[in-house]
Amino acid sequence: MKKLTYIISASILLLTLGLLGCKDDDPGVEEVEKDKISKTWDITNDGKSFVLLDNMDVTSSFNEFVLTVQSDGTYLTAGGEEPNLWPASGSWAFERVDGTINFSRVIREDGLILEIEKIDGDNLKFSFQFQNDVHSGKMDGVSAQYTFNLYSR
């Protein structure tokens, strides 16, 4: 009887250690979505990329634009015409509402919300409403809708 108790105890101990030693190597949904967006995106020369400002093509103003999105929640930009539109660096996160992650909305640290319309392999399309709070004699804050269709390198 002691031998049976010893075998059962040893089996339970080994099973417990085996289960504790296993770790989940499968990435979660958030990690998968971060990996999709975490690339270097830019304007291609083949005519597939574009930037629209209130539905008017302004791609030529962004020919040198590069957006590098990193999975640690940061981004870098270069070649943007409007520094208020795209700071040189910053942080980003998927929108969270009541504990639920919305993968179709990205929020920059400055509060700007990017509406992700498409992430498909090497193509990222998003839009946002930009409010420029520049105060001049003629205008107080200008609001504009931007749409970016970028490709990864």
C-alpha atoms as a PDB file:
ATOM      1  CA  MET A   1       0.000   0.000   0.000  1.00  0.00           C
ATOM      2  CA  LYS A   2       2.882   2.364   0.793  1.00  0.00           C
ATOM      3  CA  LYS A   3       4.382   1.577  -2.573  1.00  0.00           C
ATOM      4  CA  LEU A   4       1.103   2.439  -4.367  1.00  0.00           C
ATOM      5  CA  THR A   5       0.802   5.733  -2.424  1.00  0.00           C
ATOM      6  CA  TYR A   6       4.413   6.565  -3.330  1.00  0.00           C
ATOM      7  CA  ILE A   7       3.786   5.856  -7.051  1.00  0.00           C
ATOM      8  CA  ILE A   8       0.588   7.942  -7.082  1.00  0.00           C
ATOM      9  CA  SER A   9       2.289  10.832  -5.251  1.00  0.00           C
ATOM     10  CA  ALA A  10       5.273  10.720  -7.598  1.00  0.00           C
ATOM     11  CA  SER A  11       2.973  10.634 -10.642  1.00  0.00           C
ATOM     12  CA  ILE A  12       0.978  13.622  -9.409  1.00  0.00           C
ATOM     13  CA  LEU A  13       4.195  15.536  -8.702  1.00  0.00           C
ATOM     14  CA  LEU A  14       5.612  14.790 -12.174  1.00  0.00           C
ATOM     15  CA  LEU A  15       2.325  15.703 -13.862  1.00  0.00           C
ATOM     16  CA  THR A  16       2.145  18.978 -11.912  1.00  0.00           C
ATOM     17  CA  LEU A  17       5.753  19.869 -12.760  1.00  0.00           C
ATOM     18  CA  GLY A  18       5.145  18.983 -16.391  1.00  0.00           C
ATOM     19  CA  LEU A  19       2.101  21.234 -16.615  1.00  0.00           C
ATOM     20  CA  LEU A  20       3.842  24.103 -14.828  1.00  0.00           C
ATOM     21  CA  GLY A  21       6.836  23.797 -17.128  1.00  0.00           C
ATOM     22  CA  CYS A  22       4.720  24.218 -20.244  1.00  0.00           C
ATOM     23  CA  LYS A  23       4.369  27.748 -21.448  1.00  0.00           C
ATOM     24  CA  ASP A  24       2.149  29.143 -24.109  1.00  0.00           C
ATOM     25  CA  ASP A  25       4.340  29.901 -27.121  1.00  0.00           C
ATOM     26  CA  ASP A  26       1.382  30.965 -29.231  1.00  0.00           C
ATOM     27  CA  PRO A  27       1.158  34.736 -29.471  1.00  0.00           C
ATOM     28  CA  GLY A  28      -2.087  36.336 -28.335  1.00  0.00           C
ATOM     29  CA  VAL A  29      -4.401  38.211 -30.653  1.00  0.00           C
ATOM     30  CA  GLU A  30      -2.932  41.563 -29.606  1.00  0.00           C
ATOM     31  CA  GLU A  31       0.602  40.413 -30.428  1.00  0.00           C
ATOM     32  CA  VAL A  32      -0.532  39.163 -33.848  1.00  0.00           C
ATOM     33  CA  GLU A  33      -2.218  42.493 -34.591  1.00  0.00           C
ATOM     34  CA  LYS A  34       0.841  44.441 -33.379  1.00  0.00           C
ATOM     35  CA  ASP A  35       3.042  42.350 -35.672  1.00  0.00           C
ATOM     36  CA  LYS A  36       0.801  43.192 -38.652  1.00  0.00           C
ATOM     37  CA  ILE A  37       1.192  46.944 -38.151  1.00  0.00           C
ATOM     38  CA  SER A  38       4.789  46.970 -36.871  1.00  0.00           C
ATOM     39  CA  LYS A  39       6.698  47.659 -40.069  1.00  0.00           C
ATOM     40  CA  THR A  40       8.273  50.500 -41.989  1.00  0.00           C
ATOM     41  CA  TRP A  41       5.626  52.038 -44.250  1.00  0.00           C
ATOM     42  CA  ASP A  42       6.162  54.575 -47.017  1.00  0.00           C
ATOM     43  CA  ILE A  43       4.997  56.008 -50.334  1.00  0.00           C
ATOM     44  CA  THR A  44       5.877  53.704 -53.221  1.00  0.00           C
ATOM     45  CA  ASN A  45       6.809  54.934 -56.677  1.00  0.00           C
ATOM     46  CA  ASP A  46       4.467  52.543 -58.500  1.00  0.00           C
ATOM     47  CA  GLY A  47       1.328  54.645 -58.076  1.00  0.00           C
ATOM     48  CA  LYS A  48      -0.315  52.340 -55.512  1.00  0.00           C
ATOM     49  CA  SER A  49       0.385  54.607 -52.532  1.00  0.00           C
ATOM     50  CA  PHE A  50      -1.491  57.812 -51.949  1.00  0.00           C
ATOM     51  CA  VAL A  51      -2.302  60.515 -49.436  1.00  0.00           C
ATOM     52  CA  LEU A  52      -5.640  62.281 -49.609  1.00  0.00           C
ATOM     53  CA  LEU A  53      -6.566  65.525 -47.894  1.00  0.00           C
ATOM     54  CA  ASP A  54     -10.345  65.950 -47.844  1.00  0.00           C
ATOM     55  CA  ASN A  55     -10.474  63.506 -50.798  1.00  0.00           C
ATOM     56  CA  MET A  56      -7.960  65.510 -52.854  1.00  0.00           C
ATOM     57  CA  ASP A  57      -4.674  63.840 -53.825  1.00  0.00           C
ATOM     58  CA  VAL A  58      -1.742  65.422 -51.976  1.00  0.00           C
ATOM     59  CA  THR A  59       0.655  62.493 -52.390  1.00  0.00           C
ATOM     60  CA  SER A  60       3.327  64.723 -53.926  1.00  0.00           C
ATOM     61  CA  SER A  61       3.627  66.530 -50.584  1.00  0.00           C
ATOM     62  CA  PHE A  62       4.459  63.223 -48.892  1.00  0.00           C
ATOM     63  CA  ASN A  63       6.767  61.528 -51.435  1.00  0.00           C
ATOM     64  CA  GLU A  64       9.550  61.251 -48.852  1.00  0.00           C
ATOM     65  CA  PHE A  65       7.263  60.253 -45.968  1.00  0.00           C
ATOM     66  CA  VAL A  66       8.279  57.167 -43.963  1.00  0.00           C
ATOM     67  CA  LEU A  67       6.381  55.820 -40.952  1.00  0.00           C
ATOM     68  CA  THR A  68       8.067  53.165 -38.818  1.00  0.00           C
ATOM     69  CA  VAL A  69       5.673  51.515 -36.376  1.00  0.00           C
ATOM     70  CA  GLN A  70       7.316  49.446 -33.659  1.00  0.00           C
ATOM     71  CA  SER A  71       5.711  46.655 -31.635  1.00  0.00           C
ATOM     72  CA  ASP A  72       6.796  48.281 -28.366  1.00  0.00           C
ATOM     73  CA  GLY A  73       4.149  50.961 -28.925  1.00  0.00           C
ATOM     74  CA  THR A  74       6.373  53.648 -30.447  1.00  0.00           C
ATOM     75  CA  TYR A  75       6.674  55.120 -33.930  1.00  0.00           C
ATOM     76  CA  LEU A  76       9.150  57.207 -35.915  1.00  0.00           C
ATOM     77  CA  THR A  77       8.520  59.382 -38.956  1.00  0.00           C
ATOM     78  CA  ALA A  78      10.613  61.136 -41.551  1.00  0.00           C
ATOM     79  CA  GLY A  79       9.870  63.256 -44.589  1.00  0.00           C
ATOM     80  CA  GLY A  80       6.490  64.578 -43.496  1.00  0.00           C
ATOM     81  CA  GLU A  81       5.622  68.022 -44.788  1.00  0.00           C
ATOM     82  CA  GLU A  82       3.564  69.055 -41.758  1.00  0.00           C
ATOM     83  CA  PRO A  83       5.358  68.535 -38.409  1.00  0.00           C
ATOM     84  CA  ASN A  84       2.118  68.993 -36.471  1.00  0.00           C
ATOM     85  CA  LEU A  85       0.526  66.223 -38.534  1.00  0.00           C
ATOM     86  CA  TRP A  86       3.297  63.684 -37.873  1.00  0.00           C
ATOM     87  CA  PRO A  87       5.689  64.309 -35.005  1.00  0.00           C
ATOM     88  CA  ALA A  88       9.146  62.791 -35.535  1.00  0.00           C
ATOM     89  CA  SER A  89       8.413  60.201 -32.853  1.00  0.00           C
ATOM     90  CA  GLY A  90       5.751  59.216 -30.386  1.00  0.00           C
ATOM     91  CA  SER A  91       3.790  56.350 -28.945  1.00  0.00           C
ATOM     92  CA  TRP A  92       0.676  54.505 -30.055  1.00  0.00           C
ATOM     93  CA  ALA A  93      -1.762  51.915 -28.735  1.00  0.00           C
ATOM     94  CA  PHE A  94      -4.841  50.093 -29.928  1.00  0.00           C
ATOM     95  CA  GLU A  95      -8.013  51.660 -28.574  1.00  0.00           C
ATOM     96  CA  ARG A  96      -9.399  49.977 -25.455  1.00  0.00           C
ATOM     97  CA  VAL A  97     -13.037  50.387 -24.474  1.00  0.00           C
ATOM     98  CA  ASP A  98     -14.334  48.689 -21.316  1.00  0.00           C
ATOM     99  CA  GLY A  99     -11.454  46.206 -21.414  1.00  0.00           C
ATOM    100  CA  THR A 100     -12.031  45.300 -25.068  1.00  0.00           C
ATOM    101  CA  ILE A 101      -9.323  46.064 -27.622  1.00  0.00           C
ATOM    102  CA  ASN A 102     -10.453  47.676 -30.871  1.00  0.00           C
ATOM    103  CA  PHE A 103      -7.831  46.697 -33.452  1.00  0.00           C
ATOM    104  CA  SER A 104      -9.312  48.987 -36.097  1.00  0.00           C
ATOM    105  CA  ARG A 105      -8.471  52.129 -34.103  1.00  0.00           C
ATOM    106  CA  VAL A 106      -5.004  53.289 -33.074  1.00  0.00           C
ATOM    107  CA  ILE A 107      -4.556  56.186 -30.684  1.00  0.00           C
ATOM    108  CA  ARG A 108      -1.387  58.259 -30.746  1.00  0.00           C
ATOM    109  CA  GLU A 109      -0.060  59.772 -27.519  1.00  0.00           C
ATOM    110  CA  ASP A 110      -1.362  63.176 -28.619  1.00  0.00           C
ATOM    111  CA  GLY A 111      -4.911  61.763 -28.760  1.00  0.00           C
ATOM    112  CA  LEU A 112      -5.179  61.571 -32.546  1.00  0.00           C
ATOM    113  CA  ILE A 113      -7.250  58.528 -33.554  1.00  0.00           C
ATOM    114  CA  LEU A 114      -6.248  56.603 -36.668  1.00  0.00           C
ATOM    115  CA  GLU A 115      -9.049  54.558 -38.237  1.00  0.00           C
ATOM    116  CA  ILE A 116      -7.405  51.461 -39.724  1.00  0.00           C
ATOM    117  CA  GLU A 117      -9.210  50.657 -42.956  1.00  0.00           C
ATOM    118  CA  LYS A 118      -6.873  47.930 -44.182  1.00  0.00           C
ATOM    119  CA  ILE A 119      -3.843  45.958 -43.060  1.00  0.00           C
ATOM    120  CA  ASP A 120      -3.094  43.374 -45.690  1.00  0.00           C
ATOM    121  CA  GLY A 121       0.438  42.007 -45.774  1.00  0.00           C
ATOM    122  CA  ASP A 122       2.426  44.888 -47.170  1.00  0.00           C
ATOM    123  CA  ASN A 123      -0.442  47.432 -47.381  1.00  0.00           C
ATOM    124  CA  LEU A 124      -1.688  49.752 -44.635  1.00  0.00           C
ATOM    125  CA  LYS A 125      -4.552  52.151 -45.211  1.00  0.00           C
ATOM    126  CA  PHE A 126      -5.802  54.476 -42.483  1.00  0.00           C
ATOM    127  CA  SER A 127      -7.555  57.795 -42.092  1.00  0.00           C
ATOM    128  CA  PHE A 128      -7.892  60.413 -39.389  1.00  0.00           C
ATOM    129  CA  GLN A 129      -9.447  63.767 -38.662  1.00  0.00           C
ATOM    130  CA  PHE A 130      -6.695  66.293 -38.016  1.00  0.00           C
ATOM    131  CA  GLN A 131      -7.357  69.466 -36.054  1.00  0.00           C
ATOM    132  CA  ASN A 132      -4.582  72.021 -36.471  1.00  0.00           C
ATOM    133  CA  ASP A 133      -4.785  74.387 -33.534  1.00  0.00           C
ATOM    134  CA  VAL A 134      -2.695  77.109 -35.150  1.00  0.00           C
ATOM    135  CA  HIS A 135      -4.178  80.500 -34.355  1.00  0.00           C
ATOM    136  CA  SER A 136      -3.580  83.206 -36.886  1.00  0.00           C
ATOM    137  CA  GLY A 137      -5.348  86.374 -37.858  1.00  0.00           C
ATOM    138  CA  LYS A 138      -7.349  84.541 -40.531  1.00  0.00           C
ATOM    139  CA  MET A 139      -8.092  81.101 -39.061  1.00  0.00           C
ATOM    140  CA  ASP A 140      -8.596  79.494 -35.687  1.00  0.00           C
ATOM    141  CA  GLY A 141      -7.877  75.786 -36.023  1.00  0.00           C
ATOM    142  CA  VAL A 142      -8.411  74.000 -39.296  1.00  0.00           C
ATOM    143  CA  SER A 143      -9.933  70.532 -39.441  1.00  0.00           C
ATOM    144  CA  ALA A 144      -9.090  68.151 -42.272  1.00  0.00           C
ATOM    145  CA  GLN A 145      -9.634  64.476 -43.133  1.00  0.00           C
ATOM    146  CA  TYR A 146      -6.472  62.630 -44.172  1.00  0.00           C
ATOM    147  CA  THR A 147      -6.255  59.174 -45.730  1.00  0.00           C
ATOM    148  CA  PHE A 148      -2.891  57.413 -46.088  1.00  0.00           C
ATOM    149  CA  ASN A 149      -2.401  54.309 -48.224  1.00  0.00           C
ATOM    150  CA  LEU A 150       1.139  53.085 -47.543  1.00  0.00           C
ATOM    151  CA  TYR A 151       3.216  50.022 -48.375  1.00  0.00           C
ATOM    152  CA  SER A 152       5.884  48.288 -46.314  1.00  0.00           C
ATOM    153  CA  ARG A 153       9.485  48.066 -47.393  1.00  0.00           C
END
